[in-house]
Amino acid sequence: MRKLAFLLVVVLVGTTMAMAQNRGGQRQFNPEEMAKRQTAQFKTDLELNDTQAEKMEKVLLKSYKDMSTLRQEMNGEEDRSKMDEKMREWRENQQKEMKKILTEDQFAKYEKLMEERRANRRGGSGGGRQ
């Protein structure tokens, strides 16, 4: 019985450690990979042509690099309103750039997609990241 309990504890600790390491890997933020992945997704979802996709990848790369810098600057920041304001500015700048690239219909689809993603992150419809 003691051996079984010990084995159970070892498995539980090992599983917990493996999950903790895996989660840490998900949090690594690579702007280049994010831009490529998001561009590919948007190319499909928004039916982008090659020129639009190329422009979008450049905008996303710059945007994600800015986000990375912003995260580093705000690391440990206790003034939540200051952080919220900077995030709002970042999001507005990204939307302005997207509007320059996309047609009206594509931009409407883009806004809808982004709203769905925000709702999913807040646990809105139970879905995960797309």
CSV table of N, CA and C in Angstrom, one decimal:
chain,number,residue,atom,x,y,z
A,1,MET,N,0.8,-1.2,0.0
A,1,MET,CA,0.0,0.0,0.0
A,1,MET,C,0.9,1.3,0.0
A,2,ARG,N,2.0,1.2,0.8
A,2,ARG,CA,2.8,2.4,0.8
A,2,ARG,C,3.5,2.6,-0.5
A,3,LYS,N,3.9,1.5,-1.2
A,3,LYS,CA,4.5,1.7,-2.5
A,3,LYS,C,3.6,2.3,-3.5
A,4,LEU,N,2.3,1.9,-3.4
A,4,LEU,CA,1.3,2.4,-4.3
A,4,LEU,C,1.1,3.9,-4.1
A,5,ALA,N,1.0,4.3,-2.8
A,5,ALA,CA,0.9,5.7,-2.5
A,5,ALA,C,2.1,6.5,-2.9
A,6,PHE,N,3.3,6.0,-2.7
A,6,PHE,CA,4.5,6.7,-3.1
A,6,PHE,C,4.5,6.8,-4.7
A,7,LEU,N,4.2,5.7,-5.4
A,7,LEU,CA,4.2,5.8,-6.8
A,7,LEU,C,3.2,6.8,-7.3
A,8,LEU,N,2.0,6.9,-6.7
A,8,LEU,CA,1.0,7.9,-7.0
A,8,LEU,C,1.5,9.3,-6.8
A,9,VAL,N,2.2,9.5,-5.7
A,9,VAL,CA,2.8,10.9,-5.5
A,9,VAL,C,3.8,11.2,-6.5
A,10,VAL,N,4.7,10.3,-6.9
A,10,VAL,CA,5.7,10.5,-7.9
A,10,VAL,C,5.1,10.9,-9.2
A,11,VAL,N,4.1,10.1,-9.6
A,11,VAL,CA,3.4,10.4,-10.9
A,11,VAL,C,2.7,11.8,-10.9
A,12,LEU,N,2.1,12.1,-9.8
A,12,LEU,CA,1.4,13.4,-9.6
A,12,LEU,C,2.4,14.5,-9.7
A,13,VAL,N,3.5,14.4,-9.0
A,13,VAL,CA,4.5,15.5,-9.0
A,13,VAL,C,5.1,15.6,-10.5
A,14,GLY,N,5.4,14.4,-11.1
A,14,GLY,CA,6.0,14.5,-12.4
A,14,GLY,C,5.1,15.1,-13.4
A,15,THR,N,3.8,14.8,-13.3
A,15,THR,CA,2.8,15.3,-14.2
A,15,THR,C,2.7,16.8,-14.0
A,16,THR,N,2.6,17.2,-12.8
A,16,THR,CA,2.5,18.7,-12.5
A,16,THR,C,3.7,19.4,-13.0
A,17,MET,N,4.9,18.9,-12.8
A,17,MET,CA,6.1,19.6,-13.3
A,17,MET,C,6.1,19.7,-14.9
A,18,ALA,N,5.7,18.6,-15.5
A,18,ALA,CA,5.6,18.6,-17.0
A,18,ALA,C,4.6,19.6,-17.5
A,19,MET,N,3.5,19.7,-16.8
A,19,MET,CA,2.5,20.7,-17.3
A,19,MET,C,3.0,22.1,-17.0
A,20,ALA,N,3.7,22.3,-15.9
A,20,ALA,CA,4.2,23.7,-15.7
A,20,ALA,C,5.2,24.1,-16.7
A,21,GLN,N,6.1,23.2,-17.1
A,21,GLN,CA,7.1,23.5,-18.1
A,21,GLN,C,6.4,23.7,-19.5
A,22,ASN,N,5.4,23.0,-19.8
A,22,ASN,CA,4.7,23.1,-21.1
A,22,ASN,C,4.0,24.5,-21.1
A,23,ARG,N,3.4,24.9,-20.0
A,23,ARG,CA,2.7,26.2,-20.0
A,23,ARG,C,3.7,27.3,-20.2
A,24,GLY,N,4.9,27.2,-19.6
A,24,GLY,CA,5.9,28.2,-19.8
A,24,GLY,C,6.3,28.3,-21.3
A,25,GLY,N,6.3,27.2,-22.0
A,25,GLY,CA,6.7,27.2,-23.4
A,25,GLY,C,5.6,28.0,-24.2
A,26,GLN,N,4.4,27.9,-23.8
A,26,GLN,CA,3.3,28.5,-24.6
A,26,GLN,C,3.4,30.0,-24.4
A,27,ARG,N,4.0,30.5,-23.3
A,27,ARG,CA,4.0,31.9,-23.1
A,27,ARG,C,5.1,32.6,-23.8
A,28,GLN,N,6.0,31.9,-24.4
A,28,GLN,CA,7.1,32.5,-25.1
A,28,GLN,C,6.5,33.3,-26.3
A,29,PHE,N,6.9,34.5,-26.5
A,29,PHE,CA,6.3,35.4,-27.4
A,29,PHE,C,7.3,35.7,-28.5
A,30,ASN,N,7.1,35.1,-29.7
A,30,ASN,CA,8.0,35.3,-30.8
A,30,ASN,C,7.2,36.1,-31.9
A,31,PRO,N,7.5,37.4,-32.0
A,31,PRO,CA,6.7,38.2,-33.0
A,31,PRO,C,6.8,37.7,-34.4
A,32,GLU,N,7.9,37.2,-34.8
A,32,GLU,CA,8.0,36.7,-36.2
A,32,GLU,C,7.0,35.5,-36.5
A,33,GLU,N,7.1,34.6,-35.5
A,33,GLU,CA,6.2,33.4,-35.7
A,33,GLU,C,4.7,33.8,-35.6
A,34,MET,N,4.4,34.7,-34.6
A,34,MET,CA,3.0,35.2,-34.5
A,34,MET,C,2.5,35.8,-35.8
A,35,ALA,N,3.4,36.7,-36.3
A,35,ALA,CA,3.0,37.4,-37.5
A,35,ALA,C,2.7,36.5,-38.7
A,36,LYS,N,3.6,35.5,-38.9
A,36,LYS,CA,3.4,34.5,-40.0
A,36,LYS,C,2.1,33.7,-39.7
A,37,ARG,N,1.9,33.2,-38.5
A,37,ARG,CA,0.8,32.4,-38.2
A,37,ARG,C,-0.5,33.2,-38.4
A,38,GLN,N,-0.5,34.4,-37.9
A,38,GLN,CA,-1.8,35.2,-38.0
A,38,GLN,C,-2.0,35.6,-39.4
A,39,THR,N,-1.0,35.9,-40.2
A,39,THR,CA,-1.2,36.3,-41.6
A,39,THR,C,-1.8,35.1,-42.4
A,40,ALA,N,-1.3,33.9,-42.1
A,40,ALA,CA,-1.8,32.7,-42.8
A,40,ALA,C,-3.3,32.5,-42.4
A,41,GLN,N,-3.6,32.7,-41.1
A,41,GLN,CA,-5.0,32.6,-40.7
A,41,GLN,C,-5.9,33.7,-41.3
A,42,PHE,N,-5.4,34.9,-41.3
A,42,PHE,CA,-6.2,36.0,-41.9
A,42,PHE,C,-6.3,35.8,-43.4
A,43,LYS,N,-5.3,35.3,-44.1
A,43,LYS,CA,-5.4,35.1,-45.5
A,43,LYS,C,-6.6,34.2,-45.9
A,44,THR,N,-6.7,33.2,-45.0
A,44,THR,CA,-7.9,32.3,-45.3
A,44,THR,C,-9.2,32.9,-44.8
A,45,ASP,N,-9.2,33.4,-43.6
A,45,ASP,CA,-10.5,33.9,-43.0
A,45,ASP,C,-11.0,35.2,-43.8
A,46,LEU,N,-10.1,36.0,-44.2
A,46,LEU,CA,-10.5,37.3,-44.9
A,46,LEU,C,-10.3,37.2,-46.4
A,47,GLU,N,-9.9,36.1,-46.9
A,47,GLU,CA,-9.7,36.0,-48.3
A,47,GLU,C,-8.8,37.1,-48.9
A,48,LEU,N,-7.6,37.2,-48.3
A,48,LEU,CA,-6.6,38.2,-48.7
A,48,LEU,C,-5.9,37.8,-50.0
A,49,ASN,N,-5.6,38.7,-50.8
A,49,ASN,CA,-4.7,38.4,-52.0
A,49,ASN,C,-3.3,38.5,-51.5
A,50,ASP,N,-2.4,38.1,-52.4
A,50,ASP,CA,-0.9,38.0,-51.9
A,50,ASP,C,-0.4,39.4,-51.5
A,51,THR,N,-0.8,40.4,-52.2
A,51,THR,CA,-0.3,41.8,-51.8
A,51,THR,C,-0.8,42.2,-50.4
A,52,GLN,N,-2.1,41.9,-50.2
A,52,GLN,CA,-2.6,42.2,-48.9
A,52,GLN,C,-2.0,41.4,-47.8
A,53,ALA,N,-1.7,40.1,-48.1
A,53,ALA,CA,-1.1,39.3,-47.1
A,53,ALA,C,0.3,39.7,-46.7
A,54,GLU,N,1.0,40.2,-47.8
A,54,GLU,CA,2.4,40.7,-47.5
A,54,GLU,C,2.4,41.9,-46.7
A,55,LYS,N,1.5,42.8,-47.0
A,55,LYS,CA,1.4,44.1,-46.2
A,55,LYS,C,0.9,43.8,-44.8
A,56,MET,N,0.0,42.8,-44.6
A,56,MET,CA,-0.5,42.5,-43.3
A,56,MET,C,0.6,41.9,-42.5
A,57,GLU,N,1.4,41.0,-43.1
A,57,GLU,CA,2.5,40.4,-42.3
A,57,GLU,C,3.4,41.5,-41.7
A,58,LYS,N,3.7,42.5,-42.6
A,58,LYS,CA,4.6,43.6,-42.1
A,58,LYS,C,4.0,44.3,-41.0
A,59,VAL,N,2.7,44.6,-41.1
A,59,VAL,CA,2.0,45.4,-40.1
A,59,VAL,C,1.9,44.6,-38.8
A,60,LEU,N,1.6,43.3,-38.9
A,60,LEU,CA,1.5,42.4,-37.7
A,60,LEU,C,2.9,42.3,-37.0
A,61,LEU,N,3.9,42.1,-37.8
A,61,LEU,CA,5.3,42.0,-37.3
A,61,LEU,C,5.6,43.2,-36.5
A,62,LYS,N,5.4,44.4,-37.0
A,62,LYS,CA,5.7,45.6,-36.3
A,62,LYS,C,4.8,45.7,-35.1
A,63,SER,N,3.6,45.4,-35.2
A,63,SER,CA,2.7,45.5,-34.1
A,63,SER,C,3.1,44.5,-33.0
A,64,TYR,N,3.4,43.3,-33.3
A,64,TYR,CA,3.8,42.3,-32.3
A,64,TYR,C,5.1,42.7,-31.6
A,65,LYS,N,6.1,43.3,-32.4
A,65,LYS,CA,7.3,43.8,-31.8
A,65,LYS,C,7.0,44.9,-30.8
A,66,ASP,N,6.1,45.8,-31.2
A,66,ASP,CA,5.7,46.9,-30.3
A,66,ASP,C,5.1,46.3,-29.0
A,67,MET,N,4.2,45.3,-29.2
A,67,MET,CA,3.6,44.6,-28.1
A,67,MET,C,4.7,44.0,-27.1
A,68,SER,N,5.6,43.4,-27.7
A,68,SER,CA,6.7,42.8,-26.9
A,68,SER,C,7.4,43.8,-26.1
A,69,THR,N,7.7,45.0,-26.7
A,69,THR,CA,8.4,46.1,-26.0
A,69,THR,C,7.5,46.6,-24.9
A,70,LEU,N,6.2,46.8,-25.3
A,70,LEU,CA,5.2,47.3,-24.3
A,70,LEU,C,5.1,46.3,-23.1
A,71,ARG,N,5.1,45.0,-23.3
A,71,ARG,CA,5.1,44.1,-22.2
A,71,ARG,C,6.3,44.2,-21.3
A,72,GLN,N,7.4,44.4,-21.9
A,72,GLN,CA,8.7,44.5,-21.1
A,72,GLN,C,8.6,45.8,-20.3
A,73,GLU,N,8.1,46.9,-20.9
A,73,GLU,CA,8.1,48.1,-20.2
A,73,GLU,C,7.1,48.1,-19.0
A,74,MET,N,6.0,47.4,-19.3
A,74,MET,CA,4.9,47.3,-18.3
A,74,MET,C,5.1,46.2,-17.3
A,75,ASN,N,6.1,45.3,-17.4
A,75,ASN,CA,6.3,44.2,-16.5
A,75,ASN,C,6.4,44.8,-15.1
A,76,GLY,N,5.6,44.3,-14.2
A,76,GLY,CA,5.6,44.7,-12.8
A,76,GLY,C,4.9,46.0,-12.6
A,77,GLU,N,4.3,46.6,-13.6
A,77,GLU,CA,3.5,47.9,-13.5
A,77,GLU,C,2.3,47.6,-12.6
A,78,GLU,N,2.1,48.4,-11.6
A,78,GLU,CA,1.0,48.2,-10.7
A,78,GLU,C,-0.2,49.1,-11.1
A,79,ASP,N,0.1,50.1,-11.9
A,79,ASP,CA,-1.0,51.0,-12.3
A,79,ASP,C,-1.8,50.4,-13.5
A,80,ARG,N,-2.8,49.7,-13.2
A,80,ARG,CA,-3.6,49.0,-14.2
A,80,ARG,C,-4.2,49.9,-15.3
A,81,SER,N,-4.6,51.1,-14.9
A,81,SER,CA,-5.2,52.0,-15.9
A,81,SER,C,-4.2,52.5,-16.9
A,82,LYS,N,-2.9,52.7,-16.4
A,82,LYS,CA,-1.9,53.1,-17.4
A,82,LYS,C,-1.6,52.0,-18.4
A,83,MET,N,-1.6,50.8,-17.9
A,83,MET,CA,-1.4,49.6,-18.8
A,83,MET,C,-2.5,49.5,-19.8
A,84,ASP,N,-3.8,49.6,-19.3
A,84,ASP,CA,-4.9,49.5,-20.1
A,84,ASP,C,-4.9,50.6,-21.2
A,85,GLU,N,-4.5,51.8,-20.9
A,85,GLU,CA,-4.4,52.9,-21.8
A,85,GLU,C,-3.4,52.6,-23.0
A,86,LYS,N,-2.3,52.1,-22.6
A,86,LYS,CA,-1.3,51.7,-23.6
A,86,LYS,C,-1.7,50.6,-24.5
A,87,MET,N,-2.4,49.6,-23.9
A,87,MET,CA,-3.0,48.5,-24.7
A,87,MET,C,-4.0,49.0,-25.7
A,88,ARG,N,-4.9,50.0,-25.2
A,88,ARG,CA,-5.9,50.5,-26.1
A,88,ARG,C,-5.3,51.3,-27.2
A,89,GLU,N,-4.2,52.1,-27.0
A,89,GLU,CA,-3.5,52.8,-28.0
A,89,GLU,C,-2.9,51.8,-29.0
A,90,TRP,N,-2.3,50.7,-28.5
A,90,TRP,CA,-1.7,49.7,-29.4
A,90,TRP,C,-2.8,49.1,-30.3
A,91,ARG,N,-3.9,48.7,-29.7
A,91,ARG,CA,-5.0,48.1,-30.5
A,91,ARG,C,-5.5,49.1,-31.6
A,92,GLU,N,-5.7,50.4,-31.2
A,92,GLU,CA,-6.2,51.4,-32.2
A,92,GLU,C,-5.2,51.6,-33.3
A,93,ASN,N,-3.9,51.6,-33.0
A,93,ASN,CA,-2.9,51.8,-34.1
A,93,ASN,C,-2.9,50.6,-35.0
A,94,GLN,N,-3.1,49.4,-34.5
A,94,GLN,CA,-3.1,48.2,-35.3
A,94,GLN,C,-4.4,48.2,-36.2
A,95,GLN,N,-5.5,48.6,-35.6
A,95,GLN,CA,-6.7,48.7,-36.5
A,95,GLN,C,-6.6,49.7,-37.6
A,96,LYS,N,-6.0,50.9,-37.3
A,96,LYS,CA,-5.8,51.9,-38.4
A,96,LYS,C,-5.0,51.3,-39.5
A,97,GLU,N,-3.9,50.6,-39.2
A,97,GLU,CA,-3.1,50.0,-40.2
A,97,GLU,C,-3.9,48.9,-41.0
A,98,MET,N,-4.7,48.1,-40.3
A,98,MET,CA,-5.5,47.1,-41.0
A,98,MET,C,-6.5,47.7,-41.9
A,99,LYS,N,-7.1,48.8,-41.5
A,99,LYS,CA,-8.1,49.5,-42.3
A,99,LYS,C,-7.5,49.9,-43.7
A,100,LYS,N,-6.2,50.3,-43.7
A,100,LYS,CA,-5.5,50.7,-44.9
A,100,LYS,C,-5.3,49.6,-45.9
A,101,ILE,N,-5.2,48.3,-45.4
A,101,ILE,CA,-4.9,47.2,-46.2
A,101,ILE,C,-6.2,46.5,-46.7
A,102,LEU,N,-7.2,46.4,-45.8
A,102,LEU,CA,-8.4,45.6,-46.1
A,102,LEU,C,-9.5,46.4,-46.8
A,103,THR,N,-10.3,45.7,-47.6
A,103,THR,CA,-11.5,46.3,-48.1
A,103,THR,C,-12.5,46.5,-47.0
A,104,GLU,N,-13.6,47.2,-47.2
A,104,GLU,CA,-14.6,47.4,-46.2
A,104,GLU,C,-15.2,46.1,-45.7
A,105,ASP,N,-15.5,45.2,-46.6
A,105,ASP,CA,-16.0,43.9,-46.2
A,105,ASP,C,-15.0,43.1,-45.4
A,106,GLN,N,-13.8,43.1,-45.8
A,106,GLN,CA,-12.7,42.4,-45.1
A,106,GLN,C,-12.5,43.0,-43.7
A,107,PHE,N,-12.6,44.3,-43.6
A,107,PHE,CA,-12.4,44.9,-42.3
A,107,PHE,C,-13.5,44.6,-41.4
A,108,ALA,N,-14.7,44.6,-41.9
A,108,ALA,CA,-15.9,44.2,-41.1
A,108,ALA,C,-15.7,42.7,-40.6
A,109,LYS,N,-15.2,41.8,-41.4
A,109,LYS,CA,-15.0,40.5,-41.0
A,109,LYS,C,-13.8,40.4,-40.0
A,110,TYR,N,-12.8,41.2,-40.2
A,110,TYR,CA,-11.7,41.3,-39.3
A,110,TYR,C,-12.2,41.8,-37.9
A,111,GLU,N,-13.0,42.8,-37.8
A,111,GLU,CA,-13.5,43.3,-36.6
A,111,GLU,C,-14.3,42.2,-35.8
A,112,LYS,N,-15.1,41.5,-36.6
A,112,LYS,CA,-15.9,40.4,-36.0
A,112,LYS,C,-15.0,39.3,-35.5
A,113,LEU,N,-14.0,38.9,-36.2
A,113,LEU,CA,-13.1,37.9,-35.8
A,113,LEU,C,-12.4,38.3,-34.5
A,114,MET,N,-11.9,39.6,-34.4
A,114,MET,CA,-11.2,40.1,-33.3
A,114,MET,C,-12.1,40.1,-32.0
A,115,GLU,N,-13.4,40.5,-32.2
A,115,GLU,CA,-14.3,40.5,-31.1
A,115,GLU,C,-14.6,39.1,-30.6
A,116,GLU,N,-14.7,38.2,-31.5
A,116,GLU,CA,-14.9,36.8,-31.1
A,116,GLU,C,-13.7,36.3,-30.3
A,117,ARG,N,-12.5,36.6,-30.7
A,117,ARG,CA,-11.3,36.2,-30.0
A,117,ARG,C,-11.2,36.8,-28.6
A,118,ARG,N,-11.6,38.1,-28.5
A,118,ARG,CA,-11.6,38.7,-27.2
A,118,ARG,C,-12.6,38.1,-26.3
A,119,ALA,N,-13.8,37.7,-26.8
A,119,ALA,CA,-14.8,37.1,-26.0
A,119,ALA,C,-14.3,35.7,-25.6
A,120,ASN,N,-13.6,35.0,-26.5
A,120,ASN,CA,-13.1,33.6,-26.2
A,120,ASN,C,-12.1,33.7,-25.1
A,121,ARG,N,-11.2,34.7,-25.1
A,121,ARG,CA,-10.2,34.9,-24.1
A,121,ARG,C,-10.8,35.2,-22.7
A,122,ARG,N,-12.0,35.9,-22.8
A,122,ARG,CA,-12.7,36.2,-21.5
A,122,ARG,C,-13.5,35.0,-21.1
A,123,GLY,N,-13.5,33.9,-21.9
A,123,GLY,CA,-14.3,32.8,-21.5
A,123,GLY,C,-15.8,32.9,-22.0
A,124,GLY,N,-16.0,33.8,-23.0
A,124,GLY,CA,-17.3,34.1,-23.4
A,124,GLY,C,-18.1,32.9,-24.0
A,125,SER,N,-17.6,32.3,-25.1
A,125,SER,CA,-18.4,31.2,-25.7
A,125,SER,C,-17.8,29.9,-25.5
A,126,GLY,N,-16.8,29.8,-24.6
A,126,GLY,CA,-16.2,28.5,-24.3
A,126,GLY,C,-15.2,28.0,-25.2
A,127,GLY,N,-14.9,28.8,-26.3
A,127,GLY,CA,-13.9,28.3,-27.3
A,127,GLY,C,-12.5,28.7,-26.9
A,128,GLY,N,-11.6,28.2,-27.6
A,128,GLY,CA,-10.2,28.5,-27.3
A,128,GLY,C,-9.6,29.5,-28.3
A,129,ARG,N,-8.4,29.7,-28.2
A,129,ARG,CA,-7.7,30.6,-29.2
A,129,ARG,C,-7.8,30.0,-30.6
A,130,GLN,N,-7.9,30.8,-31.6
A,130,GLN,CA,-8.0,30.3,-33.0
A,130,GLN,C,-6.7,30.4,-33.7
